[in-house]
CSV table of N, CA, C and O in Angstrom, one decimal:
chain,number,residue,atom,x,y,z
A,518,MET,N,10.7,308.9,-40.6
A,518,MET,CA,12.1,308.3,-40.6
A,518,MET,C,13.2,309.1,-40.0
A,518,MET,O,13.9,308.5,-39.2
A,519,ALA,N,13.0,310.5,-40.4
A,519,ALA,CA,14.2,311.0,-39.9
A,519,ALA,C,14.8,311.0,-38.7
A,519,ALA,O,15.8,311.1,-38.2
A,520,PRO,N,13.7,311.2,-37.7
A,520,PRO,CA,14.0,311.1,-36.1
A,520,PRO,C,14.7,309.8,-35.7
A,520,PRO,O,15.4,309.9,-34.8
A,521,CYS,N,14.2,308.7,-36.3
A,521,CYS,CA,14.9,307.6,-36.0
A,521,CYS,C,16.3,307.3,-36.5
A,521,CYS,O,16.9,306.6,-35.9
A,522,LEU,N,16.8,307.9,-37.4
A,522,LEU,CA,18.1,307.7,-38.0
A,522,LEU,C,19.1,308.1,-37.3
A,522,LEU,O,20.2,307.5,-37.3
A,523,PRO,N,19.3,309.1,-36.5
A,523,PRO,CA,20.4,309.4,-35.7
A,523,PRO,C,20.4,308.4,-34.6
A,523,PRO,O,21.7,307.9,-34.5
A,524,ALA,N,19.7,307.7,-34.0
A,524,ALA,CA,19.8,306.6,-33.1
A,524,ALA,C,20.1,305.4,-33.7
A,524,ALA,O,21.2,304.4,-33.5
A,525,CYS,N,19.5,305.0,-34.9
A,525,CYS,CA,19.6,304.0,-35.8
A,525,CYS,C,21.0,303.8,-36.4
A,525,CYS,O,21.6,303.0,-36.3
A,526,SER,N,21.4,304.9,-36.6
A,526,SER,CA,22.7,304.9,-37.3
A,526,SER,C,24.2,304.5,-36.4
A,526,SER,O,25.0,304.2,-36.9
A,527,GLN,N,23.7,304.7,-35.2
A,527,GLN,CA,24.6,304.2,-34.1
A,527,GLN,C,24.6,302.8,-33.8
A,527,GLN,O,25.6,302.0,-33.4
A,528,THR,N,23.5,302.2,-34.0
A,528,THR,CA,23.3,300.7,-33.6
A,528,THR,C,22.9,299.8,-34.8
A,528,THR,O,23.2,298.6,-34.6
A,529,SER,N,22.8,300.3,-35.9
A,529,SER,CA,22.4,299.4,-37.1
A,529,SER,C,23.1,299.6,-38.2
A,529,SER,O,24.1,300.6,-38.4
A,530,GLN,N,23.2,298.6,-39.2
A,530,GLN,CA,23.7,298.6,-40.2
A,530,GLN,C,22.9,298.7,-41.6
A,530,GLN,O,23.3,298.8,-42.8
A,531,LEU,N,21.6,298.5,-41.1
A,531,LEU,CA,20.6,298.2,-42.4
A,531,LEU,C,19.5,298.8,-41.9
A,531,LEU,O,19.0,298.4,-40.7
A,532,SER,N,18.5,299.5,-42.4
A,532,SER,CA,17.3,300.1,-42.1
A,532,SER,C,16.1,300.0,-43.4
A,532,SER,O,16.7,300.2,-44.5
A,533,PHE,N,15.2,299.6,-43.1
A,533,PHE,CA,14.0,299.4,-44.0
A,533,PHE,C,12.9,300.4,-43.9
A,533,PHE,O,12.6,300.4,-42.6
A,534,SER,N,12.3,301.0,-44.9
A,534,SER,CA,11.2,301.8,-44.7
A,534,SER,C,10.2,301.3,-45.8
A,534,SER,O,10.5,300.9,-47.0
A,535,THR,N,9.1,301.7,-45.7
A,535,THR,CA,8.1,301.6,-46.7
A,535,THR,C,7.4,302.9,-46.8
A,535,THR,O,7.4,303.7,-46.3
A,536,SER,N,6.7,302.8,-48.2
A,536,SER,CA,5.7,304.2,-48.6
A,536,SER,C,4.6,304.2,-48.0
A,536,SER,O,3.8,305.2,-48.2
A,537,VAL,N,4.1,303.4,-46.9
A,537,VAL,CA,2.7,303.3,-46.4
A,537,VAL,C,2.9,303.1,-45.0
A,537,VAL,O,3.6,302.3,-44.8
A,538,PRO,N,2.6,304.2,-43.9
A,538,PRO,CA,2.1,305.5,-44.5
A,538,PRO,C,3.4,306.2,-45.0
A,538,PRO,O,4.7,305.8,-44.7
A,539,ALA,N,3.3,307.4,-45.2
A,539,ALA,CA,4.2,308.3,-45.9
A,539,ALA,C,5.3,308.3,-44.6
A,539,ALA,O,5.1,307.9,-43.3
A,540,PRO,N,6.4,308.6,-44.9
A,540,PRO,CA,7.0,309.8,-45.7
A,540,PRO,C,7.6,309.3,-47.1
A,540,PRO,O,7.4,310.0,-48.1
A,541,GLY,N,7.9,307.9,-47.3
A,541,GLY,CA,8.2,307.7,-48.6
A,541,GLY,C,9.7,307.8,-49.0
A,541,GLY,O,10.5,308.2,-48.4
A,542,PRO,N,9.8,307.7,-50.7
A,542,PRO,CA,11.3,307.9,-51.2
A,542,PRO,C,11.6,309.2,-50.9
A,542,PRO,O,13.0,309.5,-50.9
A,543,GLU,N,11.1,310.4,-50.7
A,543,GLU,CA,11.3,311.8,-50.7
A,543,GLU,C,12.3,312.0,-49.5
A,543,GLU,O,13.2,312.4,-49.1
A,544,ALA,N,11.5,311.5,-48.3
A,544,ALA,CA,12.0,311.6,-47.0
A,544,ALA,C,13.5,310.7,-47.1
A,544,ALA,O,14.5,310.9,-46.3
A,545,THR,N,13.5,309.3,-47.5
A,545,THR,CA,14.7,308.6,-47.8
A,545,THR,C,15.8,309.5,-48.4
A,545,THR,O,16.9,309.4,-48.0
A,546,ARG,N,15.5,310.1,-49.6
A,546,ARG,CA,16.5,311.0,-50.3
A,546,ARG,C,17.1,312.1,-49.4
A,546,ARG,O,18.1,312.6,-49.4
A,547,ASP,N,16.3,312.6,-48.6
A,547,ASP,CA,16.4,313.6,-47.7
A,547,ASP,C,17.6,313.3,-46.4
A,547,ASP,O,18.4,314.3,-46.1
A,548,VAL,N,17.6,312.0,-46.1
A,548,VAL,CA,18.4,311.4,-45.2
A,548,VAL,C,19.7,310.8,-45.6
A,548,VAL,O,20.5,310.5,-44.8
A,549,ILE,N,19.6,310.5,-46.6
A,549,ILE,CA,20.8,309.5,-47.2
A,549,ILE,C,22.0,310.4,-47.8
A,549,ILE,O,21.7,311.4,-48.1
A,550,ASP,N,23.0,310.0,-47.5
A,550,ASP,CA,24.3,310.7,-47.9
A,550,ASP,C,24.6,310.4,-49.6
A,550,ASP,O,25.1,311.4,-50.4
A,551,ARG,N,24.2,309.3,-50.0
A,551,ARG,CA,24.2,309.1,-51.4
A,551,ARG,C,23.5,307.7,-51.8
A,551,ARG,O,23.2,306.8,-50.9
A,552,GLU,N,23.0,307.8,-53.0
A,552,GLU,CA,22.2,306.6,-53.6
A,552,GLU,C,22.8,305.4,-53.8
A,552,GLU,O,24.1,305.5,-54.4
A,553,VAL,N,22.2,304.2,-54.1
A,553,VAL,CA,22.8,302.9,-54.6
A,553,VAL,C,21.6,302.6,-55.6
A,553,VAL,O,20.7,301.9,-55.2
A,554,PRO,N,21.5,303.3,-56.6
A,554,PRO,CA,20.7,303.0,-57.5
A,554,PRO,C,20.5,301.7,-58.4
A,554,PRO,O,19.4,301.3,-58.7
A,555,GLY,N,21.6,300.9,-58.1
A,555,GLY,CA,21.5,299.6,-58.9
A,555,GLY,C,20.7,298.6,-58.1
A,555,GLY,O,20.0,297.8,-58.6
A,556,MET,N,20.7,298.7,-56.9
A,556,MET,CA,19.7,298.1,-55.9
A,556,MET,C,18.2,298.3,-56.3
A,556,MET,O,17.4,297.5,-56.5
A,557,ALA,N,17.9,299.7,-56.2
A,557,ALA,CA,16.5,300.0,-56.7
A,557,ALA,C,16.2,299.6,-57.9
A,557,ALA,O,15.0,299.4,-58.5
A,558,GLU,N,17.3,299.7,-58.8
A,558,GLU,CA,16.9,299.3,-60.3
A,558,GLU,C,16.6,297.9,-60.2
A,558,GLU,O,15.6,297.1,-61.0
A,559,ALA,N,17.5,297.0,-59.4
A,559,ALA,CA,17.1,295.8,-59.6
A,559,ALA,C,15.7,295.3,-58.9
A,559,ALA,O,15.0,294.4,-59.4
A,560,MET,N,15.3,296.0,-57.9
A,560,MET,CA,14.0,295.8,-57.3
A,560,MET,C,12.9,296.1,-58.5
A,560,MET,O,11.8,295.5,-58.7
A,561,ARG,N,13.1,297.2,-59.3
A,561,ARG,CA,11.9,297.6,-60.2
A,561,ARG,C,12.1,296.4,-61.3
A,561,ARG,O,11.1,296.1,-61.9
A,562,TRP,N,13.3,296.2,-61.8
A,562,TRP,CA,13.3,295.0,-63.0
A,562,TRP,C,12.8,293.9,-62.4
A,562,TRP,O,11.8,293.1,-63.2
A,563,ALA,N,12.8,293.2,-61.3
A,563,ALA,CA,12.3,292.0,-60.9
A,563,ALA,C,10.7,292.2,-60.7
A,563,ALA,O,10.1,291.4,-61.0
A,564,SER,N,10.4,293.5,-60.2
A,564,SER,CA,8.8,293.6,-60.2
A,564,SER,C,8.2,293.9,-61.5
A,564,SER,O,7.1,293.4,-61.6
A,565,LEU,N,9.1,294.3,-62.6
A,565,LEU,CA,8.5,294.4,-63.8
A,565,LEU,C,8.3,293.2,-64.4
A,565,LEU,O,7.4,292.9,-65.3
A,566,GLN,N,8.9,292.0,-64.0
A,566,GLN,CA,8.4,290.6,-64.6
A,566,GLN,C,7.3,290.2,-64.0
A,566,GLN,O,6.8,289.1,-64.6
A,567,LYS,N,6.7,290.8,-62.9
A,567,LYS,CA,5.4,290.3,-62.4
A,567,LYS,C,4.2,291.3,-62.8
A,567,LYS,O,3.2,290.8,-62.9
A,568,THR,N,4.3,292.4,-63.0
A,568,THR,CA,3.6,293.4,-63.1
A,568,THR,C,4.1,294.9,-63.8
A,568,THR,O,5.1,295.3,-63.6
A,569,PRO,N,3.3,295.3,-64.9
A,569,PRO,CA,3.8,296.8,-65.4
A,569,PRO,C,3.6,297.8,-64.7
A,569,PRO,O,4.1,298.9,-64.9
A,570,HIS,N,3.0,297.5,-63.4
A,570,HIS,CA,2.8,298.6,-62.4
A,570,HIS,C,4.0,299.3,-61.8
A,570,HIS,O,4.2,300.2,-61.2
A,571,ALA,N,5.1,298.1,-61.9
A,571,ALA,CA,6.5,298.6,-61.3
A,571,ALA,C,7.2,299.6,-62.0
A,571,ALA,O,7.9,300.4,-61.4
A,572,MET,N,6.6,300.2,-63.2
A,572,MET,CA,7.1,301.2,-63.7
A,572,MET,C,7.1,302.4,-62.9
A,572,MET,O,7.7,303.6,-63.2
A,573,ILE,N,5.9,302.5,-62.3
A,573,ILE,CA,5.6,303.8,-61.4
A,573,ILE,C,6.3,303.6,-60.1
A,573,ILE,O,6.1,304.7,-59.2
A,574,SER,N,7.1,302.6,-60.0
A,574,SER,CA,8.1,302.5,-58.6
A,574,SER,C,8.8,303.6,-58.2
A,574,SER,O,9.5,304.3,-59.1
A,575,ARG,N,8.9,304.0,-57.0
A,575,ARG,CA,9.8,305.4,-56.6
A,575,ARG,C,10.9,305.0,-55.7
A,575,ARG,O,11.3,305.7,-54.7
A,576,ALA,N,10.8,303.6,-55.7
A,576,ALA,CA,12.0,302.9,-54.5
A,576,ALA,C,13.3,303.6,-54.7
A,576,ALA,O,13.7,304.1,-55.7
A,577,VAL,N,13.8,304.0,-53.4
A,577,VAL,CA,15.4,304.5,-53.1
A,577,VAL,C,15.9,303.6,-52.3
A,577,VAL,O,15.4,303.1,-51.1
A,578,VAL,N,17.4,303.5,-52.8
A,578,VAL,CA,18.3,302.7,-51.6
A,578,VAL,C,19.4,303.7,-51.6
A,578,VAL,O,19.9,304.3,-52.5
A,579,GLY,N,19.7,303.9,-50.4
A,579,GLY,CA,20.9,304.6,-50.2
A,579,GLY,C,21.7,304.4,-48.9
A,579,GLY,O,21.3,303.5,-48.2
A,580,ILE,N,22.8,305.3,-48.7
A,580,ILE,CA,23.8,304.8,-47.7
A,580,ILE,C,23.7,306.4,-46.8
A,580,ILE,O,24.0,307.6,-47.5
A,581,ARG,N,23.6,306.1,-45.7
A,581,ARG,CA,23.9,307.0,-44.5
A,581,ARG,C,24.8,306.8,-43.5
A,581,ARG,O,24.7,305.8,-42.7
A,582,GLY,N,26.0,307.4,-43.7
A,582,GLY,CA,26.9,306.9,-42.9
A,582,GLY,C,27.5,305.6,-43.2
A,582,GLY,O,27.9,305.2,-44.3
A,583,ALA,N,27.5,304.5,-42.6
A,583,ALA,CA,27.7,303.2,-42.6
A,583,ALA,C,26.5,302.4,-42.6
A,583,ALA,O,26.5,301.1,-42.2
A,584,VAL,N,25.3,302.8,-42.9
A,584,VAL,CA,23.9,302.3,-42.7
A,584,VAL,C,23.2,302.3,-44.2
A,584,VAL,O,23.2,303.3,-44.8
A,585,LEU,N,23.1,301.2,-44.7
A,585,LEU,CA,22.2,300.8,-45.8
A,585,LEU,C,20.6,301.1,-45.7
A,585,LEU,O,20.2,300.5,-44.6
A,586,VAL,N,20.0,302.2,-46.4
A,586,VAL,CA,18.6,302.6,-46.1
A,586,VAL,C,17.8,302.1,-47.2
A,586,VAL,O,18.2,302.5,-48.5
A,587,VAL,N,17.2,301.3,-47.3
A,587,VAL,CA,16.1,300.8,-48.2
A,587,VAL,C,14.5,301.1,-48.0
A,587,VAL,O,14.0,301.0,-47.1
A,588,ASN,N,14.1,301.6,-49.1
A,588,ASN,CA,12.9,302.1,-49.2
A,588,ASN,C,12.0,301.2,-50.1
A,588,ASN,O,12.1,300.9,-51.3
A,589,LEU,N,11.3,300.2,-49.2
A,589,LEU,CA,10.3,299.2,-49.9
A,589,LEU,C,9.1,299.8,-50.3
A,589,LEU,O,8.7,300.8,-49.8
A,590,PRO,N,8.4,298.9,-51.2
A,590,PRO,CA,7.0,299.4,-51.5
A,590,PRO,C,6.2,299.2,-50.2
A,590,PRO,O,6.4,298.5,-49.5
A,591,GLY,N,4.9,299.8,-50.3
A,591,GLY,CA,4.0,299.8,-49.1
A,591,GLY,C,3.4,298.5,-49.1
A,591,GLY,O,2.8,298.3,-48.1
A,592,SER,N,3.2,297.9,-50.4
A,592,SER,CA,2.3,296.5,-50.2
A,592,SER,C,3.1,295.5,-49.3
A,592,SER,O,4.2,295.2,-50.1
A,593,PRO,N,2.6,294.8,-48.5
A,593,PRO,CA,3.3,293.7,-48.0
A,593,PRO,C,3.9,292.6,-49.0
A,593,PRO,O,5.0,292.3,-48.8
A,594,LYS,N,3.0,292.2,-49.8
A,594,LYS,CA,3.4,291.3,-51.2
A,594,LYS,C,4.8,291.8,-51.8
A,594,LYS,O,5.6,291.1,-51.8
A,595,ALA,N,4.6,293.1,-52.3
A,595,ALA,CA,5.7,293.7,-53.1
A,595,ALA,C,7.0,293.9,-52.3
A,595,ALA,O,8.1,293.8,-52.7
A,596,ALA,N,6.8,294.1,-50.8
A,596,ALA,CA,8.0,294.5,-50.0
A,596,ALA,C,8.6,293.2,-49.9
A,596,ALA,O,9.9,293.2,-50.0
A,597,ARG,N,8.0,292.1,-49.7
A,597,ARG,CA,8.6,290.9,-49.6
A,597,ARG,C,9.2,290.4,-50.9
A,597,ARG,O,10.4,290.1,-50.9
A,598,GLU,N,8.7,290.8,-51.8
A,598,GLU,CA,9.1,290.2,-53.3
A,598,GLU,C,10.6,291.2,-53.5
A,598,GLU,O,11.3,290.5,-54.1
A,599,ASN,N,10.4,292.5,-53.3
A,599,ASN,CA,11.6,293.2,-53.4
A,599,ASN,C,12.6,292.9,-52.5
A,599,ASN,O,13.8,293.0,-52.8
A,600,LEU,N,12.4,292.6,-51.3
A,600,LEU,CA,13.6,292.2,-50.3
A,600,LEU,C,14.1,290.9,-50.7
A,600,LEU,O,15.5,290.7,-50.7
A,601,GLU,N,13.2,290.1,-51.2
A,601,GLU,CA,14.2,288.8,-51.9
A,601,GLU,C,14.9,288.9,-52.9
A,601,GLU,O,15.8,288.1,-53.2
A,602,VAL,N,14.8,290.1,-53.8
A,602,VAL,CA,15.8,290.7,-54.7
A,602,VAL,C,16.9,290.9,-54.1
A,602,VAL,O,18.1,290.6,-54.8
A,603,LEU,N,17.0,291.8,-52.9
A,603,LEU,CA,18.0,292.4,-52.4
A,603,LEU,C,18.8,291.4,-51.7
A,603,LEU,O,20.3,291.5,-51.4
A,604,LEU,N,18.3,290.4,-50.9
A,604,LEU,CA,18.9,289.5,-50.4
A,604,LEU,C,20.4,288.8,-50.6
A,604,LEU,O,21.4,288.7,-49.9
A,605,PRO,N,20.5,288.3,-51.8
A,605,PRO,CA,21.7,287.9,-52.2
A,605,PRO,C,22.9,288.8,-52.2
A,605,PRO,O,23.9,288.6,-52.0
A,606,ALA,N,22.8,289.9,-52.4
A,606,ALA,CA,23.6,291.3,-52.4
A,606,ALA,C,24.0,291.9,-51.1
A,606,ALA,O,24.9,292.5,-50.8
A,607,LEU,N,23.0,291.7,-50.2
A,607,LEU,CA,23.2,292.4,-48.6
A,607,LEU,C,24.4,292.2,-48.0
A,607,LEU,O,25.0,292.8,-47.8
A,608,PRO,N,25.0,290.8,-48.0
A,608,PRO,CA,26.3,290.4,-47.4
A,608,PRO,C,27.3,291.4,-47.9
A,608,PRO,O,27.9,291.9,-47.2
A,609,HIS,N,27.5,291.4,-49.2
A,609,HIS,CA,28.6,291.9,-49.8
A,609,HIS,C,28.2,293.5,-49.8
A,609,HIS,O,29.3,294.4,-49.4
A,610,ALA,N,27.2,294.0,-49.8
A,610,ALA,CA,26.9,295.4,-49.7
A,610,ALA,C,27.3,295.8,-48.6
A,610,ALA,O,28.0,296.9,-48.1
A,611,MET,N,27.0,295.4,-47.5
A,611,MET,CA,27.1,295.4,-45.9
A,611,MET,C,28.7,295.6,-45.8
A,611,MET,O,29.2,296.3,-45.0
A,612,GLU,N,29.4,294.7,-46.3
A,612,GLU,CA,30.7,294.5,-46.2
A,612,GLU,C,31.5,295.8,-46.8
A,612,GLU,O,32.3,296.4,-46.0
A,613,LYS,N,31.0,296.2,-47.8
A,613,LYS,CA,31.7,297.4,-48.5
A,613,LYS,C,31.1,298.7,-47.8
A,613,LYS,O,32.3,299.4,-47.6
A,614,ILE,N,29.9,298.6,-47.3
A,614,ILE,CA,29.4,300.1,-46.7
A,614,ILE,C,30.3,300.1,-45.4
A,614,ILE,O,30.7,301.3,-44.9
A,615,GLN,N,30.8,299.0,-44.8
A,615,GLN,CA,31.4,298.9,-43.5
A,615,GLN,C,33.0,299.2,-43.6
A,615,GLN,O,33.7,299.4,-42.9
A,616,GLY,N,33.4,299.4,-45.1
A,616,GLY,CA,34.8,299.7,-45.3
A,616,GLY,C,35.7,298.5,-45.6
A,616,GLY,O,36.8,298.9,-45.8
A,617,ASP,N,35.1,297.4,-46.1
A,617,ASP,CA,35.8,296.3,-46.7
A,617,ASP,C,36.6,296.7,-47.9
A,617,ASP,O,35.8,297.2,-48.8
A,618,PRO,N,38.1,296.9,-47.9
A,618,PRO,CA,38.7,297.2,-48.9
A,618,PRO,C,39.0,296.0,-50.0
A,618,PRO,O,39.6,296.5,-51.2
A,619,SER,N,38.7,295.0,-49.9
A,619,SER,CA,39.1,293.8,-50.8
A,619,SER,C,38.3,293.9,-52.1
A,619,SER,O,37.3,294.6,-52.3
A,620,GLU,N,39.0,293.1,-53.1
A,620,GLU,CA,38.4,293.3,-54.5
A,620,GLU,C,37.1,292.8,-54.5
A,620,GLU,O,36.9,291.6,-54.1
A,621,CYS,N,36.3,293.3,-55.3
A,621,CYS,CA,34.8,293.0,-55.6
A,621,CYS,C,34.9,291.8,-56.9
A,621,CYS,O,33.9,290.9,-56.8
A,622,ALA,N,35.7,291.8,-57.6
A,622,ALA,CA,35.6,290.8,-58.7
A,622,ALA,C,35.8,289.3,-58.2
A,622,ALA,O,36.6,289.1,-57.5
A,623,GLN,N,34.6,288.4,-58.7
A,623,GLN,CA,34.8,287.3,-58.4
A,623,GLN,C,36.0,286.4,-59.1
A,623,GLN,O,35.9,287.2,-60.3
A,624,GLY,N,36.7,285.5,-58.9
A,624,GLY,CA,37.7,284.9,-59.5
A,624,GLY,C,36.8,283.7,-60.6
A,624,GLY,O,35.6,283.3,-60.2
A,625,ASP,N,37.6,283.4,-61.6
A,625,ASP,CA,37.0,282.2,-62.6
A,625,ASP,C,37.1,281.2,-62.0
A,625,ASP,O,38.0,280.7,-61.3
């Protein structure tokens, strides 16, 4: 993953990786500037509604520069399910990562 990121960060705003094959979440942590734990927690919570095996998830989501880096599960089915959890939040997350200073609270 690390060799791709310098080029990706110049052209992309979003990067996905899976744990199969390696490098996995450790490599993700090595290249991100800071984590976005709420997104990883949301993926685990949603997965726990389907299987207790989600407790061993090591998913990581973080930011490198202005790029959101998402480490998805290695299973194609689980990767799709986890991505579905993130999709509603991605537009707002991308706006914030790109520097949108507007208020996050939604009006009544």
